[in-house]
mmCIF file with all atom_site columns, C-alpha atoms in Angstrom:
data_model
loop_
_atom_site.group_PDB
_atom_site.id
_atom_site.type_symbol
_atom_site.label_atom_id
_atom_site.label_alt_id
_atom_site.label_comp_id
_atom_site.label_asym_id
_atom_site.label_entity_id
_atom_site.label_seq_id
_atom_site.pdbx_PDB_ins_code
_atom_site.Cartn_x
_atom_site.Cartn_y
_atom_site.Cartn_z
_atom_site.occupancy
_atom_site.B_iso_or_equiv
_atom_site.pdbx_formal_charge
_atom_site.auth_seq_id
_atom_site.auth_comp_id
_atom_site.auth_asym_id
_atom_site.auth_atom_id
_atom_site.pdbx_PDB_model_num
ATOM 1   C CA . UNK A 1 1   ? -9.401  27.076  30.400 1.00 38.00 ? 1   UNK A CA 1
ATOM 2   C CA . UNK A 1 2   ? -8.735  25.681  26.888 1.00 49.00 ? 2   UNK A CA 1
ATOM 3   C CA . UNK A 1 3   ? -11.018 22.764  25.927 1.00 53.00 ? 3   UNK A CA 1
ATOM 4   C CA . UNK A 1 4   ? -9.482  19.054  26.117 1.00 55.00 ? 4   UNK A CA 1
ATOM 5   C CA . UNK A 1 5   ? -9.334  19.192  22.271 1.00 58.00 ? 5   UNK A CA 1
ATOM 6   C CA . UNK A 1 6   ? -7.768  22.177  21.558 1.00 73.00 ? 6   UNK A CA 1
ATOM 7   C CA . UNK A 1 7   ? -4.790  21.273  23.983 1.00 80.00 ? 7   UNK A CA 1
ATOM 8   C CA . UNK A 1 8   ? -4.787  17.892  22.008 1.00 82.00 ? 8   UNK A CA 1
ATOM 9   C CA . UNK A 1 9   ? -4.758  19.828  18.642 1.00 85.00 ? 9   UNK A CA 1
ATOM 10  C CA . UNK A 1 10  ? -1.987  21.926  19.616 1.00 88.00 ? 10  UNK A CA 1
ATOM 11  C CA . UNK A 1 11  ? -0.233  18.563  21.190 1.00 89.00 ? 11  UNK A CA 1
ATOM 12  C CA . UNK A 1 12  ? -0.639  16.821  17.758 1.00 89.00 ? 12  UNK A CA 1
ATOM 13  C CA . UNK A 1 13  ? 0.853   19.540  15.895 1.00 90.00 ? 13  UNK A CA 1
ATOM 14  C CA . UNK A 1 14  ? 4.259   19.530  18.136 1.00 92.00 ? 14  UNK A CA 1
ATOM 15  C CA . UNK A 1 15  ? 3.675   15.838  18.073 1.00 91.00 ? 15  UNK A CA 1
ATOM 16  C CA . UNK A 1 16  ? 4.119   15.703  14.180 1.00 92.00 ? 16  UNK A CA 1
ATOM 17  C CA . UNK A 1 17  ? 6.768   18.234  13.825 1.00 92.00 ? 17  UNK A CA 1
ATOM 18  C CA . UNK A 1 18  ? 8.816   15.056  15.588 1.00 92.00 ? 18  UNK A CA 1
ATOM 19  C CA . UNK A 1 19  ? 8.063   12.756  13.690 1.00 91.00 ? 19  UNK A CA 1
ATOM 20  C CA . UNK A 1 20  ? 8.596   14.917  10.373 1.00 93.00 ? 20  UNK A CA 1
ATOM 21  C CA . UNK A 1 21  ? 12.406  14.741  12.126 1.00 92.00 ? 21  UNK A CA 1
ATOM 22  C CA . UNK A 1 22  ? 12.541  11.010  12.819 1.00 93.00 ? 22  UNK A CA 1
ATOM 23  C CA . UNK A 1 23  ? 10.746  10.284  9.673  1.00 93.00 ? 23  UNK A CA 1
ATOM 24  C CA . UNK A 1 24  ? 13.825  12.034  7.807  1.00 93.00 ? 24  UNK A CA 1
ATOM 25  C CA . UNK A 1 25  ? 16.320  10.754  9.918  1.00 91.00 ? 25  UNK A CA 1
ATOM 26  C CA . UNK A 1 26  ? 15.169  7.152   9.802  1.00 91.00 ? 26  UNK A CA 1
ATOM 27  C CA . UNK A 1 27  ? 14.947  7.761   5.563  1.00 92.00 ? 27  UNK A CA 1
ATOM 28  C CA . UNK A 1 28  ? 18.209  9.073   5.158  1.00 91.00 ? 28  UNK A CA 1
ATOM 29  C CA . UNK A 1 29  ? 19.978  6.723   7.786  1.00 89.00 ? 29  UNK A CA 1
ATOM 30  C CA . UNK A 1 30  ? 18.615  3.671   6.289  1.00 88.00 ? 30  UNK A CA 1
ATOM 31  C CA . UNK A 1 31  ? 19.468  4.675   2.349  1.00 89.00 ? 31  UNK A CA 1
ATOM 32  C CA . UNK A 1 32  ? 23.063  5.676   4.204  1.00 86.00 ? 32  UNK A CA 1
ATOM 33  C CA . UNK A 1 33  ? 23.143  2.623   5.862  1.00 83.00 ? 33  UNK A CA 1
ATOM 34  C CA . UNK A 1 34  ? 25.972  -0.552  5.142  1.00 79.00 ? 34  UNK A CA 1
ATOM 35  C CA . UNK A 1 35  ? 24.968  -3.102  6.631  1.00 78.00 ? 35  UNK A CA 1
ATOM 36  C CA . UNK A 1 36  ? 21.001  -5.433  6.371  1.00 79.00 ? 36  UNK A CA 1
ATOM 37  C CA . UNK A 1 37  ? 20.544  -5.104  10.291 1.00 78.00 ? 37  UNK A CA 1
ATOM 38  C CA . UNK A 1 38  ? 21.162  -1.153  10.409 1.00 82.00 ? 38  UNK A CA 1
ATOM 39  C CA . UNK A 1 39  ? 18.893  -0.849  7.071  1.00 85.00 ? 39  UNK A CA 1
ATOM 40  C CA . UNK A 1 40  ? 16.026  -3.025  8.315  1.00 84.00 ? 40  UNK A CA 1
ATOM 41  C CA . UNK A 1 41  ? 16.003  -1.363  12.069 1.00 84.00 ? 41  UNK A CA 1
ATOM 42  C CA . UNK A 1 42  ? 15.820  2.137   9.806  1.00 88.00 ? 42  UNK A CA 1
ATOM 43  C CA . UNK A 1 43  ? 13.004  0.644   7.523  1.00 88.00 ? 43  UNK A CA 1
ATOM 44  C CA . UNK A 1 44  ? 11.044  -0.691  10.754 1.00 87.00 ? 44  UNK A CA 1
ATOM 45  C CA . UNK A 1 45  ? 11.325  3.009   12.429 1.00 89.00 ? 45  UNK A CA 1
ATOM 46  C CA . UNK A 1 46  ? 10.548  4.674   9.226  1.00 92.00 ? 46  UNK A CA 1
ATOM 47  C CA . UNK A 1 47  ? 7.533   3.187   8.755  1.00 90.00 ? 47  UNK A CA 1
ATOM 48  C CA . UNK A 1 48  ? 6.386   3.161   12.545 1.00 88.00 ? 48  UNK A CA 1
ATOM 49  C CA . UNK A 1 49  ? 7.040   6.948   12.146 1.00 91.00 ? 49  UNK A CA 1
ATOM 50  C CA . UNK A 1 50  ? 4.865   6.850   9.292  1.00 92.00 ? 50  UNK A CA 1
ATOM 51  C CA . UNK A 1 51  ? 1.505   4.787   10.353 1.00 89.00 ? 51  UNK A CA 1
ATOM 52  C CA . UNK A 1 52  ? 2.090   6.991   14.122 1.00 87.00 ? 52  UNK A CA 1
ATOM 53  C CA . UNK A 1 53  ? 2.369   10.183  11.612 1.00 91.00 ? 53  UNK A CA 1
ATOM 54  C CA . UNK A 1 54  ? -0.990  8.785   9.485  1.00 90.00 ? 54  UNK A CA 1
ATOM 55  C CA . UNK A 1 55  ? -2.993  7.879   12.643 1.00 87.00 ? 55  UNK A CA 1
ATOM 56  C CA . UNK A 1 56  ? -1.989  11.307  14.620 1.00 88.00 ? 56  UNK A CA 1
ATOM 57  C CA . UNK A 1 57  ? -2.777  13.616  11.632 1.00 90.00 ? 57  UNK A CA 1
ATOM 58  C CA . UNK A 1 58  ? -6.526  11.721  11.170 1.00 88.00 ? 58  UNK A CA 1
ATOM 59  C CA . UNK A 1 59  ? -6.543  12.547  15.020 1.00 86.00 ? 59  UNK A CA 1
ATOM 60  C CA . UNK A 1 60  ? -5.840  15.806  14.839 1.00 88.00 ? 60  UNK A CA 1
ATOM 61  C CA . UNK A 1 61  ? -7.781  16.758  11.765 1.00 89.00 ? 61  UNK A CA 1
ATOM 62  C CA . UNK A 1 62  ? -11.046 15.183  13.891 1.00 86.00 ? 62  UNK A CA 1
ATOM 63  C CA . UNK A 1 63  ? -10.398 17.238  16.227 1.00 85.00 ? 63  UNK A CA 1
ATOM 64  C CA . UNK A 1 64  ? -10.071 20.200  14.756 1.00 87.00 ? 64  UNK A CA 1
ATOM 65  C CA . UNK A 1 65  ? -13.532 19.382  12.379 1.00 86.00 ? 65  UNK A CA 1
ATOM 66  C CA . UNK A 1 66  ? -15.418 19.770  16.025 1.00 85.00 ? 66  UNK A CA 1
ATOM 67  C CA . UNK A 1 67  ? -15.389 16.151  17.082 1.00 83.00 ? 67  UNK A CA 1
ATOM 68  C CA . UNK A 1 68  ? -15.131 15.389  21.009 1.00 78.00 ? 68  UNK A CA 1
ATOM 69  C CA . UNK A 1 69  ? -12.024 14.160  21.509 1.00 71.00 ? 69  UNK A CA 1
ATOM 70  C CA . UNK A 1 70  ? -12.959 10.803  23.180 1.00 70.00 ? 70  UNK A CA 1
ATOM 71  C CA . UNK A 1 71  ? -14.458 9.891   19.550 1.00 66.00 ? 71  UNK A CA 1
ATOM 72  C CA . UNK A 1 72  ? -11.509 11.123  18.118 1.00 63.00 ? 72  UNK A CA 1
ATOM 73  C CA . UNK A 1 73  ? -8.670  9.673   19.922 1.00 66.00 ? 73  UNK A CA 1
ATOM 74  C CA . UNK A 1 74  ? -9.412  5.836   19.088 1.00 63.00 ? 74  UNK A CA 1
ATOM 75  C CA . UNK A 1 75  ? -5.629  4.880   18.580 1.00 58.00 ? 75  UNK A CA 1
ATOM 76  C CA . UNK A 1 76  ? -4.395  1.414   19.001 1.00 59.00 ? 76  UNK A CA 1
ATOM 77  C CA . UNK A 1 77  ? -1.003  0.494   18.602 1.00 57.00 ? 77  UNK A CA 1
ATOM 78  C CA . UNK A 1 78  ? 0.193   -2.240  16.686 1.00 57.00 ? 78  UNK A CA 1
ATOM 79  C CA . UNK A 1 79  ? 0.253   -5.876  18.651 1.00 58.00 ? 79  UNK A CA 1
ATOM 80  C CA . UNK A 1 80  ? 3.284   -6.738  17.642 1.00 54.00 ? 80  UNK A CA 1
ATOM 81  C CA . UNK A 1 81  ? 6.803   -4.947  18.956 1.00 60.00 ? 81  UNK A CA 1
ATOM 82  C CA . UNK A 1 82  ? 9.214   -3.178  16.716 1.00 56.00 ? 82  UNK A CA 1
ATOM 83  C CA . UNK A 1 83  ? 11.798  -5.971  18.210 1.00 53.00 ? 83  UNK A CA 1
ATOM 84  C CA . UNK A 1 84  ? 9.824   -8.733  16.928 1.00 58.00 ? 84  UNK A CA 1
ATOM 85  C CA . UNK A 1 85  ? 9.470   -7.242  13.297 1.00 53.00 ? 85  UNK A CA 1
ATOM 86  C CA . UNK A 1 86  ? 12.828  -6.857  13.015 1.00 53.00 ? 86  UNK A CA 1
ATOM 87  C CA . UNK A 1 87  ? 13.849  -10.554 14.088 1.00 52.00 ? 87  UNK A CA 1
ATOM 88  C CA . UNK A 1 88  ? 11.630  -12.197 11.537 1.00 52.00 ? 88  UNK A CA 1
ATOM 89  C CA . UNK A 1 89  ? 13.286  -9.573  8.997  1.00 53.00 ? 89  UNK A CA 1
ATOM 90  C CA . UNK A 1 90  ? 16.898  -10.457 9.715  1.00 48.00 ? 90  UNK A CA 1
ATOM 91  C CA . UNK A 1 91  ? 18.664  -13.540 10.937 1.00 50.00 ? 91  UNK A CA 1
ATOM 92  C CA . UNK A 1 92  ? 22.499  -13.282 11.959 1.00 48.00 ? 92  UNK A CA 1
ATOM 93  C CA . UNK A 1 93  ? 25.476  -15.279 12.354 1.00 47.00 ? 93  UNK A CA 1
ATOM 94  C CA . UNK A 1 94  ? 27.521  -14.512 14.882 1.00 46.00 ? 94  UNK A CA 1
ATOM 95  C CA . UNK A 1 95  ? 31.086  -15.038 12.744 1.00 48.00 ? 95  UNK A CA 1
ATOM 96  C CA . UNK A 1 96  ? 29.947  -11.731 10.573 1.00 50.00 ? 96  UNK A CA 1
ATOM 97  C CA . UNK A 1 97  ? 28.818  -9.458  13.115 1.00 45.00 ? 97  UNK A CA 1
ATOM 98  C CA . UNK A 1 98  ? 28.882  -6.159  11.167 1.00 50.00 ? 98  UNK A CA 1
ATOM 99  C CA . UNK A 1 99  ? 31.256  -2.578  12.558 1.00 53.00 ? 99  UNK A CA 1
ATOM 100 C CA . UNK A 1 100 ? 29.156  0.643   12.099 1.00 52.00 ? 100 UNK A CA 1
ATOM 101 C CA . UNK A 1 101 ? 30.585  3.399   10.772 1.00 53.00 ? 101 UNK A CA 1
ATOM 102 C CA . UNK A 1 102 ? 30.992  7.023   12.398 1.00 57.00 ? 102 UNK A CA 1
ATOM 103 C CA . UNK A 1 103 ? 27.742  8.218   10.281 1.00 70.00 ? 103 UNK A CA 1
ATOM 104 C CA . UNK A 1 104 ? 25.270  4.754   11.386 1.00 78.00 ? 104 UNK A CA 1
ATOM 105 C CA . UNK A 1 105 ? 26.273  5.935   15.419 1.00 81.00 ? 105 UNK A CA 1
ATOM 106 C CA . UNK A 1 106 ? 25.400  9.567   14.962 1.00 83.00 ? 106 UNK A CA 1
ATOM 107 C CA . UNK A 1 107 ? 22.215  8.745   13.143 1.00 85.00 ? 107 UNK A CA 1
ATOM 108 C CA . UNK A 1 108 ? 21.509  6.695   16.019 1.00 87.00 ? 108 UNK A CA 1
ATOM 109 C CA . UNK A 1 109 ? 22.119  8.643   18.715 1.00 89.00 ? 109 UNK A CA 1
ATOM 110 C CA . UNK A 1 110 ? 20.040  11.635  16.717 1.00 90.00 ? 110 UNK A CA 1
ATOM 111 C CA . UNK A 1 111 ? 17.582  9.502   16.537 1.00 90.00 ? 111 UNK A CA 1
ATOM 112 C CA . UNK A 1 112 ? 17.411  8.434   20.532 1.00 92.00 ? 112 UNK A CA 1
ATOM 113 C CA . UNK A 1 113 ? 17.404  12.391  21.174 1.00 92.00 ? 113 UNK A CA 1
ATOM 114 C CA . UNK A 1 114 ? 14.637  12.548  18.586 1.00 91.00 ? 114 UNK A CA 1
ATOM 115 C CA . UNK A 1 115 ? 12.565  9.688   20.209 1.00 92.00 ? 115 UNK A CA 1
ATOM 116 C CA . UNK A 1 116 ? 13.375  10.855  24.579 1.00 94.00 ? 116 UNK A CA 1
ATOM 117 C CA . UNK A 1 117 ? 11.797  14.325  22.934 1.00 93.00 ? 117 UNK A CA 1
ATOM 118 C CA . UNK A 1 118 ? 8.737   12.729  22.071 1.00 93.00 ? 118 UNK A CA 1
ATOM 119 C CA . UNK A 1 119 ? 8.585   10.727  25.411 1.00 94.00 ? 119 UNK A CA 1
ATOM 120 C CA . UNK A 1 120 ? 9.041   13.897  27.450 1.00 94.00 ? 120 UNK A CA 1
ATOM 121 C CA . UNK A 1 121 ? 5.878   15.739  25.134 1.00 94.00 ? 121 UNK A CA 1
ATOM 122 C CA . UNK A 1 122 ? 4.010   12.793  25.994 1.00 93.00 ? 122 UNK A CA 1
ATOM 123 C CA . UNK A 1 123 ? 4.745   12.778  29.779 1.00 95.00 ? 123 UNK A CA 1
ATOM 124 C CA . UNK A 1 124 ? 4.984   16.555  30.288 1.00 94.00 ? 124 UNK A CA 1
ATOM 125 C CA . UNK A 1 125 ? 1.713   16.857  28.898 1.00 93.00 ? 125 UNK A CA 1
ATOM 126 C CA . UNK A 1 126 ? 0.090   13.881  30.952 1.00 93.00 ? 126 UNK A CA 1
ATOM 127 C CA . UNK A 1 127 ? 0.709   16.167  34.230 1.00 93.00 ? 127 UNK A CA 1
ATOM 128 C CA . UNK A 1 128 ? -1.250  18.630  33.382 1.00 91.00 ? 128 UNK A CA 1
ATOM 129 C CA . UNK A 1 129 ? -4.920  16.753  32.106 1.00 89.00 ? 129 UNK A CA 1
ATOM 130 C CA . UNK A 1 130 ? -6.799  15.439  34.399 1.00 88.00 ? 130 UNK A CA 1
ATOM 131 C CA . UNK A 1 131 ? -8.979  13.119  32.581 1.00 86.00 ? 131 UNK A CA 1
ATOM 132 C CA . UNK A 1 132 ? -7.368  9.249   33.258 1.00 89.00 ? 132 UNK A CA 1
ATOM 133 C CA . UNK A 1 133 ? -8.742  8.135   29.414 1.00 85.00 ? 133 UNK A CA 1
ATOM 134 C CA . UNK A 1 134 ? -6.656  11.689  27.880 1.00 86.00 ? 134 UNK A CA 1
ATOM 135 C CA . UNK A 1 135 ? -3.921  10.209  30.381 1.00 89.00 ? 135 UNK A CA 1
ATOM 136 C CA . UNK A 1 136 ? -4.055  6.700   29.021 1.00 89.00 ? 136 UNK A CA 1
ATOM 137 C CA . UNK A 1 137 ? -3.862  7.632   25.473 1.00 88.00 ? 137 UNK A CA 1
ATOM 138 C CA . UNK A 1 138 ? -0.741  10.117  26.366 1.00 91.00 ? 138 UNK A CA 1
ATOM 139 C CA . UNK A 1 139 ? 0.346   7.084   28.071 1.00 92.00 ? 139 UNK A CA 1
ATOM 140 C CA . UNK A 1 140 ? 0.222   4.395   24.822 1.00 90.00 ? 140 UNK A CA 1
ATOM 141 C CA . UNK A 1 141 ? 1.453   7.363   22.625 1.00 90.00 ? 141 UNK A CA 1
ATOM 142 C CA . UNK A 1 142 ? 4.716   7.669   25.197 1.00 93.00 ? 142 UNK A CA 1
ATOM 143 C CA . UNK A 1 143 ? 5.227   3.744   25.671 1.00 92.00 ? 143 UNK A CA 1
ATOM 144 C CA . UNK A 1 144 ? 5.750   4.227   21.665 1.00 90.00 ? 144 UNK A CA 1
ATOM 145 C CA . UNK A 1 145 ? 8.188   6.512   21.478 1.00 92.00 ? 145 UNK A CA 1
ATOM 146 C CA . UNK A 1 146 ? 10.354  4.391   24.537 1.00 93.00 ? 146 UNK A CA 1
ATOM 147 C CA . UNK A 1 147 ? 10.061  1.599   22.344 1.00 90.00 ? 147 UNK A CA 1
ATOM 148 C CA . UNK A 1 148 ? 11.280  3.261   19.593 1.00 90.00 ? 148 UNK A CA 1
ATOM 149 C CA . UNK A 1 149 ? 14.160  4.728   21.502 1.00 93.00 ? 149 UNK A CA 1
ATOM 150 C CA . UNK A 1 150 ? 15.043  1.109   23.061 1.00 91.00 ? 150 UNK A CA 1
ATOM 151 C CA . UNK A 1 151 ? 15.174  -0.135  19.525 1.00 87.00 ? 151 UNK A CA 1
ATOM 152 C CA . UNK A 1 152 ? 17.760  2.620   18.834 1.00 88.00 ? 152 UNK A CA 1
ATOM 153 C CA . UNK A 1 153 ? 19.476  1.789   21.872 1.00 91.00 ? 153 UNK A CA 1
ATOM 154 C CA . UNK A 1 154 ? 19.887  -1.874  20.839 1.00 87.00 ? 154 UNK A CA 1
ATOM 155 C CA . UNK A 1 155 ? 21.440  -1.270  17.681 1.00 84.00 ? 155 UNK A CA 1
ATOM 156 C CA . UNK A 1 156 ? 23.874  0.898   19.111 1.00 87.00 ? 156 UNK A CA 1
ATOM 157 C CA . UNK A 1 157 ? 25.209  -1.773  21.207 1.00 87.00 ? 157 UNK A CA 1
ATOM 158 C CA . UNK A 1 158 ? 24.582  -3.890  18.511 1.00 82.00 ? 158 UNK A CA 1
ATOM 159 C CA . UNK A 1 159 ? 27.095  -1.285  16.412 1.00 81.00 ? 159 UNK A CA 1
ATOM 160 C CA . UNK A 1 160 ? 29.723  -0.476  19.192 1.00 84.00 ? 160 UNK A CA 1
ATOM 161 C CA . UNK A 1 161 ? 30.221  -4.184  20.977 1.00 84.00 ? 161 UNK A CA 1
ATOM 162 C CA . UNK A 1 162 ? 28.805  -6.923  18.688 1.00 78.00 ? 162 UNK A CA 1
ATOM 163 C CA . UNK A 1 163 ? 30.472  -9.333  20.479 1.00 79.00 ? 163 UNK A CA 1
ATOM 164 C CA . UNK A 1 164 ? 28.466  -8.258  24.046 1.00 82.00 ? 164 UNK A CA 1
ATOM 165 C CA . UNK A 1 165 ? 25.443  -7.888  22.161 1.00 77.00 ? 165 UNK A CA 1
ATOM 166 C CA . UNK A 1 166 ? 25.172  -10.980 20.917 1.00 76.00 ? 166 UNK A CA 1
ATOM 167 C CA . UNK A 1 167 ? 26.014  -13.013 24.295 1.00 77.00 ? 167 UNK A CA 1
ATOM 168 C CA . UNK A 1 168 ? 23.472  -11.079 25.622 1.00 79.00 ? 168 UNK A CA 1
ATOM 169 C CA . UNK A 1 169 ? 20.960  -11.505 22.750 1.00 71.00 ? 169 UNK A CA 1
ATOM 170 C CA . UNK A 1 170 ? 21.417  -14.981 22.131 1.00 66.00 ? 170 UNK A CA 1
ATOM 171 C CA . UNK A 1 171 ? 22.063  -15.522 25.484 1.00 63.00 ? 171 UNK A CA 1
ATOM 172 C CA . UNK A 1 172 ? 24.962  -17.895 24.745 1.00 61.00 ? 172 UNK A CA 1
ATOM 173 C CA . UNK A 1 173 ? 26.926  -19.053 27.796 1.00 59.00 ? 173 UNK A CA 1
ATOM 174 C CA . UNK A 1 174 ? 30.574  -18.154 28.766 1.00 60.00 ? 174 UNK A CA 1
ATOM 175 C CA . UNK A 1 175 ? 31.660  -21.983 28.140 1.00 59.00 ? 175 UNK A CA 1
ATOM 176 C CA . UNK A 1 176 ? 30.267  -21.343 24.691 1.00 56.00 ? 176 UNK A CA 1
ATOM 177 C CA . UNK A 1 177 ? 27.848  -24.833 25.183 1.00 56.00 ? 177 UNK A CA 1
ATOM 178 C CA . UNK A 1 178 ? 24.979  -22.751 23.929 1.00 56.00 ? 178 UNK A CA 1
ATOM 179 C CA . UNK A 1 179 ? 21.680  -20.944 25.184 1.00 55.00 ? 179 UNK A CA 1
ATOM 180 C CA . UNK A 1 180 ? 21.051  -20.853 28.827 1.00 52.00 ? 180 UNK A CA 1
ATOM 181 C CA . UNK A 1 181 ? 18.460  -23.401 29.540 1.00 47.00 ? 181 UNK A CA 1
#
């Protein structure tokens, strides 16, 4: 049987390849990108992709220097959610409620696929270790990625019905007398 961190080492490697990918993706989308909202969700991603791709590699390279991987694998994510960031980064007015074009929805859905790939690495490899700490960490490091994908998600529907996102959002009422109380 391969020792816990080997599997992790090998994990970590597929792990980063990812993120390489999203890292790109996020780049180019966000330099591509027309509108503030599209450019900050980008930004946000881009550098989640990069502290996850910082904190994964020192990870990996402890791992591989002989460390036990219980020392190794102290990773906490951030406190605060990607969702969050991005509403103290933006505000928006319903009356300008930008369109996305063809190349904003593509990058988005790339990016989803991107993101449910990392989820199912995660999760694939939580069935087969046995050890419920190597299962929680797997665990944080998948809740990530959904995060990230949700975020995705959101400004999709943010992209292709404006208008439904931000009743929903705001939560504005049908008779248009404001927030739901």
């Amino acid at each position: 049987m391969e020792p816990a961190g080997n599997t992790l080492v090998n994990l970590l490697c597929r792990a980063l390849e990812l993120k390489e990918k999203k890292e790109k993706l996020y780049q180019e989308a966000m330099a591509s990108c027309a509108d503030d909202v599209g450019r900050q969700t980008f930004r946000i991603l881009y550098e989640a992709e990069q502290e996850h791709e910082k904190a994964l590699s020192h990870i990996r390279q402890e791992l591989e220097a002989g460390k036990d991987w219980t020392a190794a694998c102290r990773y906490e994510p951030a406190d605060q959610s990607l969702l969050d960031r991005l509403a103290q980064k933006i505000s928006l007015d319903k009356d300008q409620l930008p369109e996305a074009c063809t190349e904003e929805i593509k990058a988005l859905d790339a990016g989803v696929q991107l993101e449910e790939a990392c989820v199912r690495l995660f999760e694939d490899e939580i069935q087969h270790v046995t050890d419920p700490s190597q299962k929680k960490f797997l665990r944080r490091l998948a809740a990530e990625e959904r995060e990230h994908r949700r975020l995705l998600q959101d400004l999709r529907f943010f992209y292709t019905d404006p208008q439904g996102w931000f009743m929903e959002k705001s939560r504005a009422r049908l008779d248009g007398a404001g927030a739901v109380t």
